[in-house]
Amino acid sequence: MRFTNFLKRGAILPDLAAGTREEAIAEMVAALHAAGAIDDASRADVTAAVLRREQLGSTGIGRGIAIPHSRHASATSLVGGLAVSRRPGGIPFDAIDGEPVFVLVLLVSPQDRPGEHLRALDCVVQTFRDDATLARLRGCRTADEMWAMLSGE
Amino acid sequence: MGATAVGGTSIRRTVIVANPPDGLHMRPATAFAKLARGFRCAVTVRNGEKAADGRSPTDLLMLFAPPGTELVVELDGEDADIALDPLVAILTAGEYDPA
């Protein structure tokens, strides 16, 4: 599985406006909705589901990365969004290392395919396993640049 | 499972099967890493030839361990004795929601 198999090109945000975890998740779900990956009726509930998941424990996995996610009944396939925060202090996310978050990947997956969800998590952490890749992504100024980097275009 | 005491440092090793309903997904991985950071001993989790630093949720997720995967947990350090059971309990709990 490649990142660009599930990443929606229209849900890449190179300059996230959000200043809080809640705002970031709402903004990213809105982008997935705008990209046509979440239907009108499910948008609010997907946002709530992702926020509920955060209440069980932060998805900030350290090194400035967070992977907020949810399995949702409305999802018929795994879809993802990507965002970079340009705020000097990043986004407070209660991450495991206590550091703010600068790179966020939102995953929304069907409830009946846990294996696919696990593969997507693996794919995301593999993609950003080294600091140089993370720095390159944060250096991208546009969604097209980010897509090109991740797809190898 | 075995325990060895060498000069005041205990080394313990155990083989377990990961039982969370959806494998080693983010919640058990982060819970495990967070708990591991609270102990002084080195914590390594292995899935076949892949090894993860038990303090790193990123490392743990890269083990890619679906349900039933046989994971080896290795602890090395003076508090390994007290760290083993709670750490293994996270991997075998099977009480996590699919998230």
PDB file of C-alpha atoms in Angstrom:
ATOM      1  CA  MET A   1       0.000   0.000   0.000  1.00  0.00           C
ATOM      2  CA  ARG A   2       1.256   3.480  -0.897  1.00  0.00           C
ATOM      3  CA  PHE A   3       0.293   6.688   0.833  1.00  0.00           C
ATOM      4  CA  THR A   4      -1.165   8.054  -2.400  1.00  0.00           C
ATOM      5  CA  ASN A   5      -3.456   5.011  -2.688  1.00  0.00           C
ATOM      6  CA  PHE A   6      -5.663   6.440   0.047  1.00  0.00           C
ATOM      7  CA  LEU A   7      -4.584  10.093   0.283  1.00  0.00           C
ATOM      8  CA  LYS A   8      -7.137  12.362  -1.394  1.00  0.00           C
ATOM      9  CA  ARG A   9      -5.325  14.944  -3.465  1.00  0.00           C
ATOM     10  CA  GLY A  10      -8.017  17.509  -2.757  1.00  0.00           C
ATOM     11  CA  ALA A  11      -7.638  16.999   1.003  1.00  0.00           C
ATOM     12  CA  ILE A  12      -4.029  18.164   1.260  1.00  0.00           C
ATOM     13  CA  LEU A  13      -3.665  21.329   3.314  1.00  0.00           C
ATOM     14  CA  PRO A  14      -0.184  22.856   3.010  1.00  0.00           C
ATOM     15  CA  ASP A  15      -0.961  25.617   5.506  1.00  0.00           C
ATOM     16  CA  LEU A  16      -3.394  24.517   8.174  1.00  0.00           C
ATOM     17  CA  ALA A  17      -5.186  27.477   9.754  1.00  0.00           C
ATOM     18  CA  ALA A  18      -6.067  25.628  12.966  1.00  0.00           C
ATOM     19  CA  GLY A  19      -4.448  26.471  16.274  1.00  0.00           C
ATOM     20  CA  THR A  20      -5.915  23.664  18.349  1.00  0.00           C
ATOM     21  CA  ARG A  21      -6.338  19.927  18.011  1.00  0.00           C
ATOM     22  CA  GLU A  22     -10.117  20.291  17.692  1.00  0.00           C
ATOM     23  CA  GLU A  23      -9.833  22.962  15.014  1.00  0.00           C
ATOM     24  CA  ALA A  24      -7.256  20.921  13.118  1.00  0.00           C
ATOM     25  CA  ILE A  25      -9.477  17.858  13.005  1.00  0.00           C
ATOM     26  CA  ALA A  26     -12.527  19.882  11.957  1.00  0.00           C
ATOM     27  CA  GLU A  27     -10.515  21.600   9.219  1.00  0.00           C
ATOM     28  CA  MET A  28      -9.151  18.306   7.905  1.00  0.00           C
ATOM     29  CA  VAL A  29     -12.537  16.587   7.907  1.00  0.00           C
ATOM     30  CA  ALA A  30     -13.926  19.607   6.050  1.00  0.00           C
ATOM     31  CA  ALA A  31     -11.189  19.193   3.448  1.00  0.00           C
ATOM     32  CA  LEU A  32     -12.025  15.508   3.006  1.00  0.00           C
ATOM     33  CA  HIS A  33     -15.667  16.490   2.626  1.00  0.00           C
ATOM     34  CA  ALA A  34     -14.809  19.171   0.079  1.00  0.00           C
ATOM     35  CA  ALA A  35     -12.769  16.600  -1.815  1.00  0.00           C
ATOM     36  CA  GLY A  36     -15.851  14.404  -2.054  1.00  0.00           C
ATOM     37  CA  ALA A  37     -14.473  11.685   0.217  1.00  0.00           C
ATOM     38  CA  ILE A  38     -17.095  12.204   2.955  1.00  0.00           C
ATOM     39  CA  ASP A  39     -20.752  12.812   2.220  1.00  0.00           C
ATOM     40  CA  ASP A  40     -22.776  15.760   3.526  1.00  0.00           C
ATOM     41  CA  ALA A  41     -24.755  13.695   6.018  1.00  0.00           C
ATOM     42  CA  SER A  42     -21.658  12.187   7.639  1.00  0.00           C
ATOM     43  CA  ARG A  43     -19.346  15.168   7.924  1.00  0.00           C
ATOM     44  CA  ALA A  44     -20.346  16.267  11.438  1.00  0.00           C
ATOM     45  CA  ASP A  45     -20.442  12.728  12.760  1.00  0.00           C
ATOM     46  CA  VAL A  46     -17.024  11.874  11.324  1.00  0.00           C
ATOM     47  CA  THR A  47     -15.602  14.969  13.033  1.00  0.00           C
ATOM     48  CA  ALA A  48     -17.198  13.915  16.315  1.00  0.00           C
ATOM     49  CA  ALA A  49     -15.933  10.341  15.937  1.00  0.00           C
ATOM     50  CA  VAL A  50     -12.353  11.474  15.330  1.00  0.00           C
ATOM     51  CA  LEU A  51     -12.551  13.802  18.347  1.00  0.00           C
ATOM     52  CA  ARG A  52     -13.962  10.998  20.500  1.00  0.00           C
ATOM     53  CA  ARG A  53     -11.048   8.822  19.460  1.00  0.00           C
ATOM     54  CA  GLU A  54      -8.643  11.567  20.571  1.00  0.00           C
ATOM     55  CA  GLN A  55     -10.287  11.609  23.980  1.00  0.00           C
ATOM     56  CA  LEU A  56      -9.299   7.960  24.402  1.00  0.00           C
ATOM     57  CA  GLY A  57      -5.670   8.922  23.890  1.00  0.00           C
ATOM     58  CA  SER A  58      -3.813  11.345  21.678  1.00  0.00           C
ATOM     59  CA  THR A  59      -2.811  10.181  18.223  1.00  0.00           C
ATOM     60  CA  GLY A  60       0.245  12.417  18.438  1.00  0.00           C
ATOM     61  CA  ILE A  61       2.930   9.763  18.009  1.00  0.00           C
ATOM     62  CA  GLY A  62       5.919  12.035  18.486  1.00  0.00           C
ATOM     63  CA  ARG A  63       8.388  13.858  16.214  1.00  0.00           C
ATOM     64  CA  GLY A  64       5.695  16.405  15.380  1.00  0.00           C
ATOM     65  CA  ILE A  65       3.382  13.854  13.745  1.00  0.00           C
ATOM     66  CA  ALA A  66      -0.250  13.072  14.556  1.00  0.00           C
ATOM     67  CA  ILE A  67      -2.521  10.535  12.878  1.00  0.00           C
ATOM     68  CA  PRO A  68      -6.092  11.312  13.995  1.00  0.00           C
ATOM     69  CA  HIS A  69      -8.418   8.609  12.733  1.00  0.00           C
ATOM     70  CA  SER A  70     -11.719   6.837  12.974  1.00  0.00           C
ATOM     71  CA  ARG A  71     -13.526   3.834  11.629  1.00  0.00           C
ATOM     72  CA  HIS A  72     -16.840   5.112  10.432  1.00  0.00           C
ATOM     73  CA  ALA A  73     -19.974   3.435   9.175  1.00  0.00           C
ATOM     74  CA  SER A  74     -20.268   5.875   6.291  1.00  0.00           C
ATOM     75  CA  ALA A  75     -16.844   5.023   4.876  1.00  0.00           C
ATOM     76  CA  THR A  76     -16.880   2.620   1.953  1.00  0.00           C
ATOM     77  CA  SER A  77     -13.139   2.839   1.414  1.00  0.00           C
ATOM     78  CA  LEU A  78     -10.119   4.055   3.293  1.00  0.00           C
ATOM     79  CA  VAL A  79      -9.551   7.777   2.710  1.00  0.00           C
ATOM     80  CA  GLY A  80      -6.917  10.119   4.032  1.00  0.00           C
ATOM     81  CA  GLY A  81      -6.064  13.780   4.325  1.00  0.00           C
ATOM     82  CA  LEU A  82      -2.729  15.458   4.981  1.00  0.00           C
ATOM     83  CA  ALA A  83      -1.966  18.808   6.578  1.00  0.00           C
ATOM     84  CA  VAL A  84       1.068  20.831   7.587  1.00  0.00           C
ATOM     85  CA  SER A  85       0.930  23.543  10.219  1.00  0.00           C
ATOM     86  CA  ARG A  86       3.122  26.616   9.592  1.00  0.00           C
ATOM     87  CA  ARG A  87       2.472  28.037  13.027  1.00  0.00           C
ATOM     88  CA  PRO A  88       5.805  28.625  14.768  1.00  0.00           C
ATOM     89  CA  GLY A  89       4.637  26.707  17.814  1.00  0.00           C
ATOM     90  CA  GLY A  90       2.759  24.031  15.885  1.00  0.00           C
ATOM     91  CA  ILE A  91      -0.454  22.593  17.307  1.00  0.00           C
ATOM     92  CA  PRO A  92      -0.694  21.389  20.916  1.00  0.00           C
ATOM     93  CA  PHE A  93      -1.784  17.777  20.624  1.00  0.00           C
ATOM     94  CA  ASP A  94      -0.903  16.133  23.926  1.00  0.00           C
ATOM     95  CA  ALA A  95       1.510  13.987  21.923  1.00  0.00           C
ATOM     96  CA  ILE A  96       3.430  11.189  23.556  1.00  0.00           C
ATOM     97  CA  ASP A  97       6.668  13.177  23.534  1.00  0.00           C
ATOM     98  CA  GLY A  98       4.951  16.349  24.774  1.00  0.00           C
ATOM     99  CA  GLU A  99       5.972  18.214  21.626  1.00  0.00           C
ATOM    100  CA  PRO A 100       3.573  20.144  19.356  1.00  0.00           C
ATOM    101  CA  VAL A 101       2.438  18.701  16.055  1.00  0.00           C
ATOM    102  CA  PHE A 102       3.317  20.035  12.594  1.00  0.00           C
ATOM    103  CA  VAL A 103       2.334  17.166  10.270  1.00  0.00           C
ATOM    104  CA  LEU A 104      -1.109  15.578  10.465  1.00  0.00           C
ATOM    105  CA  VAL A 105      -2.589  12.644   8.609  1.00  0.00           C
ATOM    106  CA  LEU A 106      -6.316  12.034   8.957  1.00  0.00           C
ATOM    107  CA  LEU A 107      -7.556   8.514   8.248  1.00  0.00           C
ATOM    108  CA  VAL A 108     -11.203   7.521   7.892  1.00  0.00           C
ATOM    109  CA  SER A 109     -11.745   3.862   7.218  1.00  0.00           C
ATOM    110  CA  PRO A 110     -14.590   1.368   6.928  1.00  0.00           C
ATOM    111  CA  GLN A 111     -15.517  -0.453  10.117  1.00  0.00           C
ATOM    112  CA  ASP A 112     -15.202  -3.907   8.635  1.00  0.00           C
ATOM    113  CA  ARG A 113     -11.635  -3.706   7.347  1.00  0.00           C
ATOM    114  CA  PRO A 114      -9.275  -3.467  10.341  1.00  0.00           C
ATOM    115  CA  GLY A 115      -6.403  -4.944   8.364  1.00  0.00           C
ATOM    116  CA  GLU A 116      -6.547  -2.131   5.831  1.00  0.00           C
ATOM    117  CA  HIS A 117      -6.538   0.434   8.638  1.00  0.00           C
ATOM    118  CA  LEU A 118      -3.458  -1.202  10.165  1.00  0.00           C
ATOM    119  CA  ARG A 119      -1.694  -1.175   6.794  1.00  0.00           C
ATOM    120  CA  ALA A 120      -2.456   2.510   6.355  1.00  0.00           C
ATOM    121  CA  LEU A 121      -0.991   3.316   9.781  1.00  0.00           C
ATOM    122  CA  ASP A 122       2.090   1.306   8.865  1.00  0.00           C
ATOM    123  CA  CYS A 123       2.317   3.122   5.529  1.00  0.00           C
ATOM    124  CA  VAL A 124       2.146   6.552   7.147  1.00  0.00           C
ATOM    125  CA  VAL A 125       4.790   5.837   9.785  1.00  0.00           C
ATOM    126  CA  GLN A 126       7.053   4.195   7.172  1.00  0.00           C
ATOM    127  CA  THR A 127       6.714   7.242   4.934  1.00  0.00           C
ATOM    128  CA  PHE A 128       7.765   9.613   7.692  1.00  0.00           C
ATOM    129  CA  ARG A 129      10.216   7.372   9.494  1.00  0.00           C
ATOM    130  CA  ASP A 130      13.214   9.578   8.819  1.00  0.00           C
ATOM    131  CA  ASP A 131      13.615  13.229   9.704  1.00  0.00           C
ATOM    132  CA  ALA A 132      14.805  14.183   6.217  1.00  0.00           C
ATOM    133  CA  THR A 133      11.506  13.096   4.629  1.00  0.00           C
ATOM    134  CA  LEU A 134       9.571  14.957   7.269  1.00  0.00           C
ATOM    135  CA  ALA A 135      11.638  18.085   6.638  1.00  0.00           C
ATOM    136  CA  ARG A 136      11.105  17.768   2.865  1.00  0.00           C
ATOM    137  CA  LEU A 137       7.355  17.558   3.359  1.00  0.00           C
ATOM    138  CA  ARG A 138       7.337  20.585   5.630  1.00  0.00           C
ATOM    139  CA  GLY A 139       9.391  22.376   3.002  1.00  0.00           C
ATOM    140  CA  CYS A 140       6.690  21.890   0.358  1.00  0.00           C
ATOM    141  CA  ARG A 141       4.710  25.104  -0.140  1.00  0.00           C
ATOM    142  CA  THR A 142       1.755  23.770  -2.138  1.00  0.00           C
ATOM    143  CA  ALA A 143      -0.526  20.758  -2.155  1.00  0.00           C
ATOM    144  CA  ASP A 144       0.786  19.872  -5.610  1.00  0.00           C
ATOM    145  CA  GLU A 145       4.362  19.817  -4.319  1.00  0.00           C
ATOM    146  CA  MET A 146       3.313  17.583  -1.427  1.00  0.00           C
ATOM    147  CA  TRP A 147       1.442  15.227  -3.719  1.00  0.00           C
ATOM    148  CA  ALA A 148       4.365  15.080  -6.143  1.00  0.00           C
ATOM    149  CA  MET A 149       6.773  14.277  -3.334  1.00  0.00           C
ATOM    150  CA  LEU A 150       4.620  11.485  -1.923  1.00  0.00           C
ATOM    151  CA  SER A 151       3.621   9.983  -5.251  1.00  0.00           C
ATOM    152  CA  GLY A 152       7.107  10.185  -6.727  1.00  0.00           C
ATOM    153  CA  GLU A 153       5.751  12.158  -9.677  1.00  0.00           C
TER     154      GLU A 153
ATOM    155  CA  MET B   1       9.511 -16.770  29.867  1.00  0.00           C
ATOM    156  CA  GLY B   2      12.778 -16.535  31.708  1.00  0.00           C
ATOM    157  CA  ALA B   3      14.561 -14.370  34.196  1.00  0.00           C
ATOM    158  CA  THR B   4      18.246 -13.948  34.758  1.00  0.00           C
ATOM    159  CA  ALA B   5      19.936 -11.860  37.403  1.00  0.00           C
ATOM    160  CA  VAL B   6      23.401 -10.577  36.515  1.00  0.00           C
ATOM    161  CA  GLY B   7      25.101  -8.194  38.913  1.00  0.00           C
ATOM    162  CA  GLY B   8      21.843  -6.669  40.081  1.00  0.00           C
ATOM    163  CA  THR B   9      20.484  -6.243  36.549  1.00  0.00           C
ATOM    164  CA  SER B  10      17.645  -8.551  35.608  1.00  0.00           C
ATOM    165  CA  ILE B  11      16.974  -9.608  32.043  1.00  0.00           C
ATOM    166  CA  ARG B  12      13.607 -11.054  31.227  1.00  0.00           C
ATOM    167  CA  ARG B  13      12.223 -12.304  28.006  1.00  0.00           C
ATOM    168  CA  THR B  14       8.825 -13.598  27.051  1.00  0.00           C
ATOM    169  CA  VAL B  15       6.981 -14.696  23.934  1.00  0.00           C
ATOM    170  CA  ILE B  16       3.408 -13.561  23.655  1.00  0.00           C
ATOM    171  CA  VAL B  17       0.622 -13.381  21.111  1.00  0.00           C
ATOM    172  CA  ALA B  18      -0.888  -9.989  20.438  1.00  0.00           C
ATOM    173  CA  ASN B  19      -4.591 -10.205  21.149  1.00  0.00           C
ATOM    174  CA  PRO B  20      -6.050  -6.740  20.645  1.00  0.00           C
ATOM    175  CA  PRO B  21      -8.990  -7.333  18.297  1.00  0.00           C
ATOM    176  CA  ASP B  22      -7.354  -5.431  15.471  1.00  0.00           C
ATOM    177  CA  GLY B  23      -3.720  -6.186  16.131  1.00  0.00           C
ATOM    178  CA  LEU B  24      -1.074  -3.751  17.300  1.00  0.00           C
ATOM    179  CA  HIS B  25      -2.915  -0.631  16.208  1.00  0.00           C
ATOM    180  CA  MET B  26      -2.410   2.861  17.522  1.00  0.00           C
ATOM    181  CA  ARG B  27      -4.071   2.664  20.921  1.00  0.00           C
ATOM    182  CA  PRO B  28      -2.166  -0.324  22.262  1.00  0.00           C
ATOM    183  CA  ALA B  29       1.005   0.923  20.560  1.00  0.00           C
ATOM    184  CA  THR B  30       0.834   4.350  22.200  1.00  0.00           C
ATOM    185  CA  ALA B  31      -0.312   2.921  25.532  1.00  0.00           C
ATOM    186  CA  PHE B  32       2.590   0.479  25.448  1.00  0.00           C
ATOM    187  CA  ALA B  33       5.128   3.188  24.527  1.00  0.00           C
ATOM    188  CA  LYS B  34       3.821   5.559  27.175  1.00  0.00           C
ATOM    189  CA  LEU B  35       4.073   2.899  29.865  1.00  0.00           C
ATOM    190  CA  ALA B  36       7.492   1.745  28.653  1.00  0.00           C
ATOM    191  CA  ARG B  37       8.780   5.304  29.005  1.00  0.00           C
ATOM    192  CA  GLY B  38       7.939   5.119  32.692  1.00  0.00           C
ATOM    193  CA  PHE B  39      10.433   2.316  33.313  1.00  0.00           C
ATOM    194  CA  ARG B  40      14.207   2.459  33.240  1.00  0.00           C
ATOM    195  CA  CYS B  41      14.746  -0.859  31.474  1.00  0.00           C
ATOM    196  CA  ALA B  42      15.269  -1.108  27.712  1.00  0.00           C
ATOM    197  CA  VAL B  43      12.155  -2.449  26.013  1.00  0.00           C
ATOM    198  CA  THR B  44      12.327  -4.161  22.646  1.00  0.00           C
ATOM    199  CA  VAL B  45       9.419  -5.732  20.792  1.00  0.00           C
ATOM    200  CA  ARG B  46      10.125  -8.095  17.914  1.00  0.00           C
ATOM    201  CA  ASN B  47       7.955  -9.405  15.116  1.00  0.00           C
ATOM    202  CA  GLY B  48      10.080 -11.915  13.275  1.00  0.00           C
ATOM    203  CA  GLU B  49      13.212 -10.101  12.154  1.00  0.00           C
ATOM    204  CA  LYS B  50      11.752  -6.650  12.769  1.00  0.00           C
ATOM    205  CA  ALA B  51      12.575  -5.006  16.090  1.00  0.00           C
ATOM    206  CA  ALA B  52      10.959  -1.966  17.667  1.00  0.00           C
ATOM    207  CA  ASP B  53      12.004   0.300  20.500  1.00  0.00           C
ATOM    208  CA  GLY B  54       9.116  -0.206  22.892  1.00  0.00           C
ATOM    209  CA  ARG B  55       9.192   3.481  23.810  1.00  0.00           C
ATOM    210  CA  SER B  56       8.370   4.535  20.269  1.00  0.00           C
ATOM    211  CA  PRO B  57       4.799   4.220  18.983  1.00  0.00           C
ATOM    212  CA  THR B  58       6.165   4.823  15.483  1.00  0.00           C
ATOM    213  CA  ASP B  59       8.537   1.904  15.819  1.00  0.00           C
ATOM    214  CA  LEU B  60       5.779  -0.302  17.225  1.00  0.00           C
ATOM    215  CA  LEU B  61       3.366   0.529  14.412  1.00  0.00           C
ATOM    216  CA  MET B  62       6.056  -0.346  11.874  1.00  0.00           C
ATOM    217  CA  LEU B  63       6.113  -3.895  13.235  1.00  0.00           C
ATOM    218  CA  PHE B  64       2.816  -4.304  11.368  1.00  0.00           C
ATOM    219  CA  ALA B  65       1.265  -6.888  13.669  1.00  0.00           C
ATOM    220  CA  PRO B  66      -2.261  -8.055  12.775  1.00  0.00           C
ATOM    221  CA  PRO B  67      -4.283 -10.085  15.306  1.00  0.00           C
ATOM    222  CA  GLY B  68      -2.574 -13.269  16.351  1.00  0.00           C
ATOM    223  CA  THR B  69       0.917 -12.090  15.437  1.00  0.00           C
ATOM    224  CA  GLU B  70       3.532 -13.623  17.683  1.00  0.00           C
ATOM    225  CA  LEU B  71       5.460 -10.801  19.284  1.00  0.00           C
ATOM    226  CA  VAL B  72       8.539 -11.170  21.437  1.00  0.00           C
ATOM    227  CA  VAL B  73       8.914  -8.656  24.241  1.00  0.00           C
ATOM    228  CA  GLU B  74      12.400  -8.205  25.653  1.00  0.00           C
ATOM    229  CA  LEU B  75      13.153  -6.164  28.713  1.00  0.00           C
ATOM    230  CA  ASP B  76      16.650  -5.426  29.899  1.00  0.00           C
ATOM    231  CA  GLY B  77      17.310  -3.454  33.034  1.00  0.00           C
ATOM    232  CA  GLU B  78      16.984  -3.298  36.740  1.00  0.00           C
ATOM    233  CA  ASP B  79      13.207  -2.785  36.801  1.00  0.00           C
ATOM    234  CA  ALA B  80      12.455  -5.358  34.105  1.00  0.00           C
ATOM    235  CA  ASP B  81      10.829  -7.606  36.677  1.00  0.00           C
ATOM    236  CA  ILE B  82       8.145  -5.114  37.580  1.00  0.00           C
ATOM    237  CA  ALA B  83       7.736  -3.761  34.024  1.00  0.00           C
ATOM    238  CA  LEU B  84       7.049  -7.054  32.304  1.00  0.00           C
ATOM    239  CA  ASP B  85       3.542  -7.892  33.442  1.00  0.00           C
ATOM    240  CA  PRO B  86       1.892  -4.491  32.885  1.00  0.00           C
ATOM    241  CA  LEU B  87       3.526  -4.118  29.480  1.00  0.00           C
ATOM    242  CA  VAL B  88       2.477  -7.570  28.322  1.00  0.00           C
ATOM    243  CA  ALA B  89      -1.020  -6.918  29.674  1.00  0.00           C
ATOM    244  CA  ILE B  90      -1.432  -4.047  27.210  1.00  0.00           C
ATOM    245  CA  LEU B  91      -0.637  -6.317  24.277  1.00  0.00           C
ATOM    246  CA  THR B  92      -2.891  -9.111  25.431  1.00  0.00           C
ATOM    247  CA  ALA B  93      -5.764  -7.051  26.826  1.00  0.00           C
ATOM    248  CA  GLY B  94      -8.126  -7.377  23.875  1.00  0.00           C
ATOM    249  CA  GLU B  95     -10.245  -4.621  25.323  1.00  0.00           C
ATOM    250  CA  TYR B  96      -9.482  -1.825  22.916  1.00  0.00           C
ATOM    251  CA  ASP B  97     -12.101  -0.377  20.658  1.00  0.00           C
ATOM    252  CA  PRO B  98     -11.189  -0.609  16.993  1.00  0.00           C
ATOM    253  CA  ALA B  99      -9.449   2.746  16.831  1.00  0.00           C
TER     254      ALA B  99
END
